[in-house]
Amino acid sequence: MELEALKKLVGAMTLTEKIGQISQLTPQFLGRQDGAITGPLADFPEAAAFVESLGSILGTTSREEVVAIQREHLAHSRLKIPLIFMQDVIHGYRTIFPIPLGLGATFDPALVEQIAQYSAKEAALDGIQVTFSPMVDLTRDARWGRVLEGTGEDPTLNAALAAAMVRGYQGDPEQLAQAHERIAACVKHFVGYGAVAGGRDYDTVDLSKISLQQDYLPAFAAAIAAGAKLVMPAFTLFEGVPATANSYLLQEVLREELGFQGLVISDWGAVGELISHGVARDQSQAAALALTAGVEMDMMSGAYISGLADLVATKQIPEHIIDAAVLRVLRLKNDLGLFEDPYRQITPTAALTEPSSTGRTLAQKAVAASTVLLKNQQVLPLQAGTRVAVVGPYADNRQILGAWHCAGHYDETTTLLAGLQASSLEVVPMAEPILGDPADFTNVDVIIAALGEGELESGEAASKGDLTIAAPQQELLRKLARTGKPVVAVVFAGRPLVLEPIESSVAAILYAWFPGTEGGSALAKILTGELAPSGRLPMSVPRSSAQMPLYYNQLRTGRPASNKTPVKYSSRLMDVLNGPAYGFGFGLDYGAVTYSNLRVSGAGNLTAQTPLTVSVQVENTGDRTVTEVVQCYVGPQVAEVARPRYELKHWQKIELSPRGQAQVTFTVTAADLAYVHRDLQWRSDFGAFTIAIGPNAEQVTLLQGHYLEANLEKQEG
Ligand code: BGC
């Protein structure tokens, strides 16, 4: 439909129809039993009057349901405006991939794009038209359960992966109407949710504008530049005002600075929660605040449904604001081709019955790319025929999909034990409980201990204060260590955990996150070396929970501390060393990679027009093919405001054959040196900067003495 036709349609709608159109409810409000419930389910009787003109439904997981709801809706809708169906397709739909934090560990935008595309295809087959993904919140505090949903602590990595996910879900954003295997993407949570106080979900946020621009917005900017069709404001505050009512965020930043043209949909119940925040006295005021700030669709609070009609009648809200919001909803429906085909070519018969072999293969690849080998005392990979015992709470546990596993089925998920039983290893049956008697392990060469946290211990509303691996698991590992057999820990978790208490008991640690449907089979292949673990940490692994928040790119302080020679008046805790146990970007290979010959091209300085080329020689000195993530960090030495030592700007994920070598080249530009100044503008200053190249943020070789120079020719000219 042309824009004019859409505007005409808005003109033909009654106020009730318009209010319905900008409201989203779960199928329960249509008298249905099914549907995912992802927030508090309030009952608002006013909804009944709006059901026939409702704009959107969230949380369906079957095409039968979608077809039935749409059919019934169109039979009753006066203007025949189709519903739009949205769902949290976060890391897969039926085939579940590693959690987004695990996808962060891949450092591989192309793979992440492929995963999003595959997820879109499965979701679209079941009638989903919009996903509430990507979640691009910067995460620095592992106590926050929702770190699972993001890609970690680095703005540049987050931005690259945010854009990749949007491209994967949507394809060409202008062609969505024809692309029935793609769905629209809703980037969330705008913005700063990851900075919740104490890591407690939904808690307050106090963030500076500099950090907002520098750290929190880049991933949103990238997702929007990639064409994301929707944005969801965060539950939290910015400068005292909830994002849902924050016109600075939703107008000045989102619309004016970032140029967002799509639909703004509230988070679940967030409009009504303006009352609990204490900024609205009732639903009606909450509706007025949210709508005028720029929230165009109300998800599940009922505030628009119960408040807007009176606000218009009493002239507190001009109807044209509602019209503009309705038009935005209709444009999204039009972009998806819903007016031409409200079902987007789904039929109840061609059902999605199970994860396909393509999906499973892609999922295994994703597990290998996301699993991080943290430690390996020459025990992995295991030789064919090695006799292994598989123990621990996640050994034969299908609950390794992780939060937000959408339409994923546990009975389609392979456990680690099942994966190992199908491998070339000999799995020795174990009596439970494991008492740790060395005699029980006489016929065992290596013990594989599957540890970590439960699926419900991370995700939304799953923050926790103690990140240490659970006490019974520590105890189990102490017992296992006494057997004298090498112990390999496979850790399942939605966040970085404190591993310190088990370090001395284990010979190897594989950090598997929640790996999804193919977790068990892929991990078995990793353990035997058929697949190589190539993940790198997207979030620092702490030494202690007391370190939170912990991230490599923290601002420099006036009194930096040294772990080697701690001095009194320096920035540290007296009882915990500074810095991570395993830092950002860290991950080992089944091999040994050396870095040498770090070189800078030309005169070694750069100008706005002439970039600098930095190259490094990497060599695999081992006898297995490895995948290495070569990382390039950059930062000005002196800046107008405090800055981190350096930040990730470029990386390359490369494969090195046994004894293979490669020269890896990065182009460093003036833009890499840009940072947010006191006037909130991004620009780079002339002066000295640091380049740091290495396998992770801590083990870098520093290149100093290079300068961003004024381009004199240009200035004179
Ligand atoms: C979450 C969102 C999610 C929404 C819909 C909320 O509770 O914060 O991230 O998209 O529910 O399920």
PDB file of N, CA and C in Angstrom, residues 440-521:
ATOM      1  N   ASP A 440      36.565 -46.338  42.385  1.00  0.00           N
ATOM      2  CA  ASP A 440      35.487 -46.242  41.386  1.00  0.00           C
ATOM      3  C   ASP A 440      36.015 -45.794  40.027  1.00  0.00           C
ATOM      4  N   PHE A 441      37.194 -45.215  40.029  1.00  0.00           N
ATOM      5  CA  PHE A 441      37.705 -44.626  38.785  1.00  0.00           C
ATOM      6  C   PHE A 441      38.893 -45.400  38.213  1.00  0.00           C
ATOM      7  N   THR A 442      39.077 -46.621  38.735  1.00  0.00           N
ATOM      8  CA  THR A 442      40.224 -47.410  38.292  1.00  0.00           C
ATOM      9  C   THR A 442      40.246 -47.576  36.777  1.00  0.00           C
ATOM     10  N   ASN A 443      39.049 -47.800  36.205  1.00  0.00           N
ATOM     11  CA  ASN A 443      38.992 -48.042  34.754  1.00  0.00           C
ATOM     12  C   ASN A 443      38.774 -46.784  33.933  1.00  0.00           C
ATOM     13  N   VAL A 444      39.040 -45.641  34.552  1.00  0.00           N
ATOM     14  CA  VAL A 444      38.764 -44.367  33.878  1.00  0.00           C
ATOM     15  C   VAL A 444      40.081 -43.641  33.623  1.00  0.00           C
ATOM     16  N   ASP A 445      40.206 -43.057  32.421  1.00  0.00           N
ATOM     17  CA  ASP A 445      41.419 -42.276  32.128  1.00  0.00           C
ATOM     18  C   ASP A 445      41.225 -40.799  32.456  1.00  0.00           C
ATOM     19  N   VAL A 446      40.055 -40.300  32.116  1.00  0.00           N
ATOM     20  CA  VAL A 446      39.785 -38.861  32.302  1.00  0.00           C
ATOM     21  C   VAL A 446      38.367 -38.698  32.835  1.00  0.00           C
ATOM     22  N   ILE A 447      38.208 -37.765  33.777  1.00  0.00           N
ATOM     23  CA  ILE A 447      36.865 -37.492  34.308  1.00  0.00           C
ATOM     24  C   ILE A 447      36.350 -36.188  33.691  1.00  0.00           C
ATOM     25  N   ILE A 448      35.154 -36.255  33.149  1.00  0.00           N
ATOM     26  CA  ILE A 448      34.537 -35.042  32.603  1.00  0.00           C
ATOM     27  C   ILE A 448      33.452 -34.611  33.578  1.00  0.00           C
ATOM     28  N   ALA A 449      33.603 -33.412  34.145  1.00  0.00           N
ATOM     29  CA  ALA A 449      32.641 -32.930  35.137  1.00  0.00           C
ATOM     30  C   ALA A 449      31.810 -31.818  34.519  1.00  0.00           C
ATOM     31  N   ALA A 450      30.501 -32.045  34.418  1.00  0.00           N
ATOM     32  CA  ALA A 450      29.593 -31.061  33.818  1.00  0.00           C
ATOM     33  C   ALA A 450      28.980 -30.217  34.932  1.00  0.00           C
ATOM     34  N   LEU A 451      29.391 -28.957  34.975  1.00  0.00           N
ATOM     35  CA  LEU A 451      29.054 -28.090  36.102  1.00  0.00           C
ATOM     36  C   LEU A 451      28.366 -26.828  35.633  1.00  0.00           C
ATOM     37  N   GLY A 452      28.155 -25.917  36.590  1.00  0.00           N
ATOM     38  CA  GLY A 452      27.679 -24.594  36.211  1.00  0.00           C
ATOM     39  C   GLY A 452      26.465 -24.178  36.993  1.00  0.00           C
ATOM     40  N   GLU A 453      25.613 -23.397  36.325  1.00  0.00           N
ATOM     41  CA  GLU A 453      24.402 -22.921  36.997  1.00  0.00           C
ATOM     42  C   GLU A 453      23.182 -23.436  36.249  1.00  0.00           C
ATOM     43  N   GLY A 454      22.070 -23.445  36.950  1.00  0.00           N
ATOM     44  CA  GLY A 454      20.830 -23.941  36.357  1.00  0.00           C
ATOM     45  C   GLY A 454      20.278 -22.946  35.348  1.00  0.00           C
ATOM     46  N   GLU A 455      19.450 -23.474  34.459  1.00  0.00           N
ATOM     47  CA  GLU A 455      18.860 -22.621  33.415  1.00  0.00           C
ATOM     48  C   GLU A 455      18.055 -21.457  33.972  1.00  0.00           C
ATOM     49  N   LEU A 456      17.480 -21.643  35.156  1.00  0.00           N
ATOM     50  CA  LEU A 456      16.646 -20.568  35.700  1.00  0.00           C
ATOM     51  C   LEU A 456      17.452 -19.567  36.514  1.00  0.00           C
ATOM     52  N   GLU A 457      18.754 -19.778  36.574  1.00  0.00           N
ATOM     53  CA  GLU A 457      19.594 -18.871  37.366  1.00  0.00           C
ATOM     54  C   GLU A 457      20.124 -17.690  36.572  1.00  0.00           C
ATOM     55  N   SER A 458      19.788 -17.610  35.287  1.00  0.00           N
ATOM     56  CA  SER A 458      20.154 -16.420  34.523  1.00  0.00           C
ATOM     57  C   SER A 458      19.009 -16.106  33.573  1.00  0.00           C
ATOM     58  N   GLY A 459      19.045 -14.914  33.005  1.00  0.00           N
ATOM     59  CA  GLY A 459      17.925 -14.459  32.182  1.00  0.00           C
ATOM     60  C   GLY A 459      17.187 -13.364  32.921  1.00  0.00           C
ATOM     61  N   GLU A 460      15.985 -13.047  32.436  1.00  0.00           N
ATOM     62  CA  GLU A 460      15.240 -11.960  33.074  1.00  0.00           C
ATOM     63  C   GLU A 460      14.834 -12.342  34.492  1.00  0.00           C
ATOM     64  N   ALA A 461      14.883 -11.359  35.396  1.00  0.00           N
ATOM     65  CA  ALA A 461      14.495 -11.564  36.790  1.00  0.00           C
ATOM     66  C   ALA A 461      15.302 -12.696  37.423  1.00  0.00           C
ATOM     67  N   ALA A 462      16.540 -12.868  37.018  1.00  0.00           N
ATOM     68  CA  ALA A 462      17.395 -13.927  37.562  1.00  0.00           C
ATOM     69  C   ALA A 462      18.786 -13.362  37.854  1.00  0.00           C
ATOM     70  N   SER A 463      18.805 -12.277  38.612  1.00  0.00           N
ATOM     71  CA  SER A 463      20.091 -11.717  39.040  1.00  0.00           C
ATOM     72  C   SER A 463      20.520 -12.438  40.304  1.00  0.00           C
ATOM     73  N   LYS A 464      21.832 -12.525  40.526  1.00  0.00           N
ATOM     74  CA  LYS A 464      22.262 -13.125  41.787  1.00  0.00           C
ATOM     75  C   LYS A 464      23.543 -12.477  42.297  1.00  0.00           C
ATOM     76  N   GLY A 465      23.708 -12.555  43.603  1.00  0.00           N
ATOM     77  CA  GLY A 465      24.818 -11.843  44.230  1.00  0.00           C
ATOM     78  C   GLY A 465      26.096 -12.653  44.261  1.00  0.00           C
ATOM     79  N   ASP A 466      25.975 -13.962  44.373  1.00  0.00           N
ATOM     80  CA  ASP A 466      27.173 -14.792  44.478  1.00  0.00           C
ATOM     81  C   ASP A 466      27.385 -15.530  43.159  1.00  0.00           C
ATOM     82  N   LEU A 467      28.457 -15.189  42.497  1.00  0.00           N
ATOM     83  CA  LEU A 467      28.731 -15.757  41.174  1.00  0.00           C
ATOM     84  C   LEU A 467      29.623 -16.989  41.249  1.00  0.00           C
ATOM     85  N   THR A 468      29.927 -17.397  42.472  1.00  0.00           N
ATOM     86  CA  THR A 468      30.855 -18.513  42.635  1.00  0.00           C
ATOM     87  C   THR A 468      30.169 -19.828  42.289  1.00  0.00           C
ATOM     88  N   ILE A 469      30.902 -20.679  41.614  1.00  0.00           N
ATOM     89  CA  ILE A 469      30.362 -21.983  41.268  1.00  0.00           C
ATOM     90  C   ILE A 469      29.888 -22.667  42.563  1.00  0.00           C
ATOM     91  N   ALA A 470      28.705 -23.298  42.512  1.00  0.00           N
ATOM     92  CA  ALA A 470      28.013 -23.739  43.734  1.00  0.00           C
ATOM     93  C   ALA A 470      28.863 -24.653  44.625  1.00  0.00           C
ATOM     94  N   ALA A 471      28.650 -24.528  45.934  1.00  0.00           N
ATOM     95  CA  ALA A 471      29.458 -25.264  46.911  1.00  0.00           C
ATOM     96  C   ALA A 471      29.439 -26.782  46.696  1.00  0.00           C
ATOM     97  N   PRO A 472      28.274 -27.404  46.428  1.00  0.00           N
ATOM     98  CA  PRO A 472      28.292 -28.866  46.229  1.00  0.00           C
ATOM     99  C   PRO A 472      29.155 -29.257  45.019  1.00  0.00           C
ATOM    100  N   GLN A 473      29.205 -28.385  44.019  1.00  0.00           N
ATOM    101  CA  GLN A 473      30.034 -28.683  42.840  1.00  0.00           C
ATOM    102  C   GLN A 473      31.520 -28.538  43.189  1.00  0.00           C
ATOM    103  N   GLN A 474      31.828 -27.585  44.024  1.00  0.00           N
ATOM    104  CA  GLN A 474      33.227 -27.441  44.475  1.00  0.00           C
ATOM    105  C   GLN A 474      33.659 -28.699  45.218  1.00  0.00           C
ATOM    106  N   GLU A 475      32.742 -29.159  46.065  1.00  0.00           N
ATOM    107  CA  GLU A 475      33.026 -30.336  46.882  1.00  0.00           C
ATOM    108  C   GLU A 475      33.229 -31.563  45.985  1.00  0.00           C
ATOM    109  N   LEU A 476      32.339 -31.680  44.988  1.00  0.00           N
ATOM    110  CA  LEU A 476      32.442 -32.804  44.048  1.00  0.00           C
ATOM    111  C   LEU A 476      33.821 -32.780  43.381  1.00  0.00           C
ATOM    112  N   LEU A 477      34.243 -31.604  42.973  1.00  0.00           N
ATOM    113  CA  LEU A 477      35.524 -31.531  42.264  1.00  0.00           C
ATOM    114  C   LEU A 477      36.709 -31.838  43.171  1.00  0.00           C
ATOM    115  N   ARG A 478      36.597 -31.455  44.425  1.00  0.00           N
ATOM    116  CA  ARG A 478      37.686 -31.800  45.361  1.00  0.00           C
ATOM    117  C   ARG A 478      37.813 -33.319  45.470  1.00  0.00           C
ATOM    118  N   LYS A 479      36.649 -33.970  45.530  1.00  0.00           N
ATOM    119  CA  LYS A 479      36.657 -35.441  45.610  1.00  0.00           C
ATOM    120  C   LYS A 479      37.263 -36.036  44.341  1.00  0.00           C
ATOM    121  N   LEU A 480      36.836 -35.500  43.212  1.00  0.00           N
ATOM    122  CA  LEU A 480      37.323 -36.046  41.939  1.00  0.00           C
ATOM    123  C   LEU A 480      38.831 -35.855  41.816  1.00  0.00           C
ATOM    124  N   ALA A 481      39.303 -34.709  42.298  1.00  0.00           N
ATOM    125  CA  ALA A 481      40.746 -34.429  42.192  1.00  0.00           C
ATOM    126  C   ALA A 481      41.539 -35.463  42.972  1.00  0.00           C
ATOM    127  N   ARG A 482      40.938 -35.948  44.071  1.00  0.00           N
ATOM    128  CA  ARG A 482      41.645 -36.926  44.906  1.00  0.00           C
ATOM    129  C   ARG A 482      41.829 -38.273  44.198  1.00  0.00           C
ATOM    130  N   THR A 483      41.079 -38.505  43.145  1.00  0.00           N
ATOM    131  CA  THR A 483      41.247 -39.773  42.416  1.00  0.00           C
ATOM    132  C   THR A 483      42.575 -39.798  41.660  1.00  0.00           C
ATOM    133  N   GLY A 484      43.152 -38.622  41.465  1.00  0.00           N
ATOM    134  CA  GLY A 484      44.422 -38.558  40.741  1.00  0.00           C
ATOM    135  C   GLY A 484      44.235 -38.566  39.228  1.00  0.00           C
ATOM    136  N   LYS A 485      42.996 -38.716  38.763  1.00  0.00           N
ATOM    137  CA  LYS A 485      42.738 -38.705  37.316  1.00  0.00           C
ATOM    138  C   LYS A 485      42.527 -37.261  36.862  1.00  0.00           C
ATOM    139  N   PRO A 486      42.945 -36.934  35.642  1.00  0.00           N
ATOM    140  CA  PRO A 486      42.703 -35.565  35.176  1.00  0.00           C
ATOM    141  C   PRO A 486      41.210 -35.278  35.059  1.00  0.00           C
ATOM    142  N   VAL A 487      40.825 -34.105  35.524  1.00  0.00           N
ATOM    143  CA  VAL A 487      39.415 -33.721  35.480  1.00  0.00           C
ATOM    144  C   VAL A 487      39.243 -32.577  34.480  1.00  0.00           C
ATOM    145  N   VAL A 488      38.291 -32.755  33.571  1.00  0.00           N
ATOM    146  CA  VAL A 488      37.952 -31.699  32.609  1.00  0.00           C
ATOM    147  C   VAL A 488      36.612 -31.118  33.034  1.00  0.00           C
ATOM    148  N   ALA A 489      36.580 -29.803  33.330  1.00  0.00           N
ATOM    149  CA  ALA A 489      35.303 -29.177  33.695  1.00  0.00           C
ATOM    150  C   ALA A 489      34.653 -28.599  32.449  1.00  0.00           C
ATOM    151  N   VAL A 490      33.393 -28.965  32.234  1.00  0.00           N
ATOM    152  CA  VAL A 490      32.601 -28.337  31.166  1.00  0.00           C
ATOM    153  C   VAL A 490      31.566 -27.485  31.893  1.00  0.00           C
ATOM    154  N   VAL A 491      31.654 -26.164  31.697  1.00  0.00           N
ATOM    155  CA  VAL A 491      30.818 -25.261  32.484  1.00  0.00           C
ATOM    156  C   VAL A 491      29.648 -24.749  31.641  1.00  0.00           C
ATOM    157  N   PHE A 492      28.441 -24.968  32.153  1.00  0.00           N
ATOM    158  CA  PHE A 492      27.229 -24.455  31.511  1.00  0.00           C
ATOM    159  C   PHE A 492      26.766 -23.252  32.333  1.00  0.00           C
ATOM    160  N   ALA A 493      26.601 -22.111  31.690  1.00  0.00           N
ATOM    161  CA  ALA A 493      26.204 -20.935  32.461  1.00  0.00           C
ATOM    162  C   ALA A 493      25.702 -19.838  31.535  1.00  0.00           C
ATOM    163  N   GLY A 494      24.907 -18.945  32.124  1.00  0.00           N
ATOM    164  CA  GLY A 494      24.401 -17.812  31.357  1.00  0.00           C
ATOM    165  C   GLY A 494      25.191 -16.558  31.604  1.00  0.00           C
ATOM    166  N   ARG A 495      26.268 -16.689  32.344  1.00  0.00           N
ATOM    167  CA  ARG A 495      27.077 -15.518  32.701  1.00  0.00           C
ATOM    168  C   ARG A 495      28.482 -16.003  33.062  1.00  0.00           C
ATOM    169  N   PRO A 496      29.451 -15.102  33.177  1.00  0.00           N
ATOM    170  CA  PRO A 496      30.757 -15.507  33.701  1.00  0.00           C
ATOM    171  C   PRO A 496      30.612 -15.855  35.184  1.00  0.00           C
ATOM    172  N   LEU A 497      31.112 -17.008  35.574  1.00  0.00           N
ATOM    173  CA  LEU A 497      31.053 -17.425  36.981  1.00  0.00           C
ATOM    174  C   LEU A 497      32.446 -17.331  37.594  1.00  0.00           C
ATOM    175  N   VAL A 498      32.498 -17.271  38.907  1.00  0.00           N
ATOM    176  CA  VAL A 498      33.786 -17.308  39.599  1.00  0.00           C
ATOM    177  C   VAL A 498      34.215 -18.774  39.683  1.00  0.00           C
ATOM    178  N   LEU A 499      35.336 -19.078  39.065  1.00  0.00           N
ATOM    179  CA  LEU A 499      35.781 -20.476  38.962  1.00  0.00           C
ATOM    180  C   LEU A 499      36.931 -20.788  39.919  1.00  0.00           C
ATOM    181  N   GLU A 500      37.388 -19.738  40.590  1.00  0.00           N
ATOM    182  CA  GLU A 500      38.573 -19.844  41.437  1.00  0.00           C
ATOM    183  C   GLU A 500      38.583 -21.103  42.323  1.00  0.00           C
ATOM    184  N   PRO A 501      37.465 -21.433  43.032  1.00  0.00           N
ATOM    185  CA  PRO A 501      37.519 -22.588  43.945  1.00  0.00           C
ATOM    186  C   PRO A 501      37.742 -23.931  43.252  1.00  0.00           C
ATOM    187  N   ILE A 502      37.522 -24.014  41.945  1.00  0.00           N
ATOM    188  CA  ILE A 502      37.722 -25.323  41.304  1.00  0.00           C
ATOM    189  C   ILE A 502      39.016 -25.388  40.503  1.00  0.00           C
ATOM    190  N   GLU A 503      39.673 -24.227  40.383  1.00  0.00           N
ATOM    191  CA  GLU A 503      40.857 -24.170  39.523  1.00  0.00           C
ATOM    192  C   GLU A 503      41.881 -25.258  39.830  1.00  0.00           C
ATOM    193  N   SER A 504      42.171 -25.451  41.132  1.00  0.00           N
ATOM    194  CA  SER A 504      43.249 -26.378  41.453  1.00  0.00           C
ATOM    195  C   SER A 504      42.825 -27.841  41.282  1.00  0.00           C
ATOM    196  N   SER A 505      41.523 -28.071  41.102  1.00  0.00           N
ATOM    197  CA  SER A 505      41.067 -29.460  40.965  1.00  0.00           C
ATOM    198  C   SER A 505      40.980 -29.918  39.521  1.00  0.00           C
ATOM    199  N   VAL A 506      41.107 -28.988  38.580  1.00  0.00           N
ATOM    200  CA  VAL A 506      40.845 -29.375  37.185  1.00  0.00           C
ATOM    201  C   VAL A 506      42.054 -29.160  36.281  1.00  0.00           C
ATOM    202  N   ALA A 507      42.124 -30.013  35.274  1.00  0.00           N
ATOM    203  CA  ALA A 507      43.223 -29.901  34.306  1.00  0.00           C
ATOM    204  C   ALA A 507      42.808 -29.092  33.089  1.00  0.00           C
ATOM    205  N   ALA A 508      41.496 -28.990  32.874  1.00  0.00           N
ATOM    206  CA  ALA A 508      41.012 -28.223  31.714  1.00  0.00           C
ATOM    207  C   ALA A 508      39.638 -27.654  32.023  1.00  0.00           C
ATOM    208  N   ILE A 509      39.353 -26.505  31.429  1.00  0.00           N
ATOM    209  CA  ILE A 509      38.017 -25.904  31.578  1.00  0.00           C
ATOM    210  C   ILE A 509      37.510 -25.494  30.199  1.00  0.00           C
ATOM    211  N   LEU A 510      36.344 -26.005  29.861  1.00  0.00           N
ATOM    212  CA  LEU A 510      35.646 -25.568  28.639  1.00  0.00           C
ATOM    213  C   LEU A 510      34.429 -24.788  29.088  1.00  0.00           C
ATOM    214  N   TYR A 511      34.328 -23.529  28.662  1.00  0.00           N
ATOM    215  CA  TYR A 511      33.180 -22.713  29.053  1.00  0.00           C
ATOM    216  C   TYR A 511      32.160 -22.781  27.930  1.00  0.00           C
ATOM    217  N   ALA A 512      31.034 -23.480  28.185  1.00  0.00           N
ATOM    218  CA  ALA A 512      30.097 -23.813  27.100  1.00  0.00           C
ATOM    219  C   ALA A 512      28.879 -22.901  27.063  1.00  0.00           C
ATOM    220  N   TRP A 513      28.750 -21.949  28.016  1.00  0.00           N
ATOM    221  CA  TRP A 513      27.534 -21.117  28.134  1.00  0.00           C
ATOM    222  C   TRP A 513      26.332 -22.062  28.205  1.00  0.00           C
ATOM    223  N   PHE A 514      25.169 -21.616  27.725  1.00  0.00           N
ATOM    224  CA  PHE A 514      24.097 -22.572  27.457  1.00  0.00           C
ATOM    225  C   PHE A 514      24.132 -22.800  25.955  1.00  0.00           C
ATOM    226  N   PRO A 515      24.525 -23.994  25.535  1.00  0.00           N
ATOM    227  CA  PRO A 515      24.859 -24.180  24.128  1.00  0.00           C
ATOM    228  C   PRO A 515      23.690 -24.507  23.211  1.00  0.00           C
ATOM    229  N   GLY A 516      22.527 -24.875  23.797  1.00  0.00           N
ATOM    230  CA  GLY A 516      21.361 -25.101  22.940  1.00  0.00           C
ATOM    231  C   GLY A 516      21.172 -26.539  22.493  1.00  0.00           C
ATOM    232  N   THR A 517      20.314 -26.688  21.482  1.00  0.00           N
ATOM    233  CA  THR A 517      19.852 -27.995  21.008  1.00  0.00           C
ATOM    234  C   THR A 517      20.990 -28.979  20.750  1.00  0.00           C
ATOM    235  N   GLU A 518      22.041 -28.510  20.133  1.00  0.00           N
ATOM    236  CA  GLU A 518      23.139 -29.400  19.744  1.00  0.00           C
ATOM    237  C   GLU A 518      24.282 -29.381  20.759  1.00  0.00           C
ATOM    238  N   GLY A 519      24.010 -28.835  21.952  1.00  0.00           N
ATOM    239  CA  GLY A 519      25.070 -28.683  22.951  1.00  0.00           C
ATOM    240  C   GLY A 519      25.845 -29.957  23.208  1.00  0.00           C
ATOM    241  N   GLY A 520      25.129 -31.045  23.534  1.00  0.00           N
ATOM    242  CA  GLY A 520      25.800 -32.291  23.915  1.00  0.00           C
ATOM    243  C   GLY A 520      26.618 -32.866  22.779  1.00  0.00           C
ATOM    244  N   SER A 521      26.034 -32.895  21.586  1.00  0.00           N
ATOM    245  CA  SER A 521      26.793 -33.506  20.482  1.00  0.00           C
ATOM    246  C   SER A 521      27.998 -32.654  20.112  1.00  0.00           C
TER     247      SER A 521
END
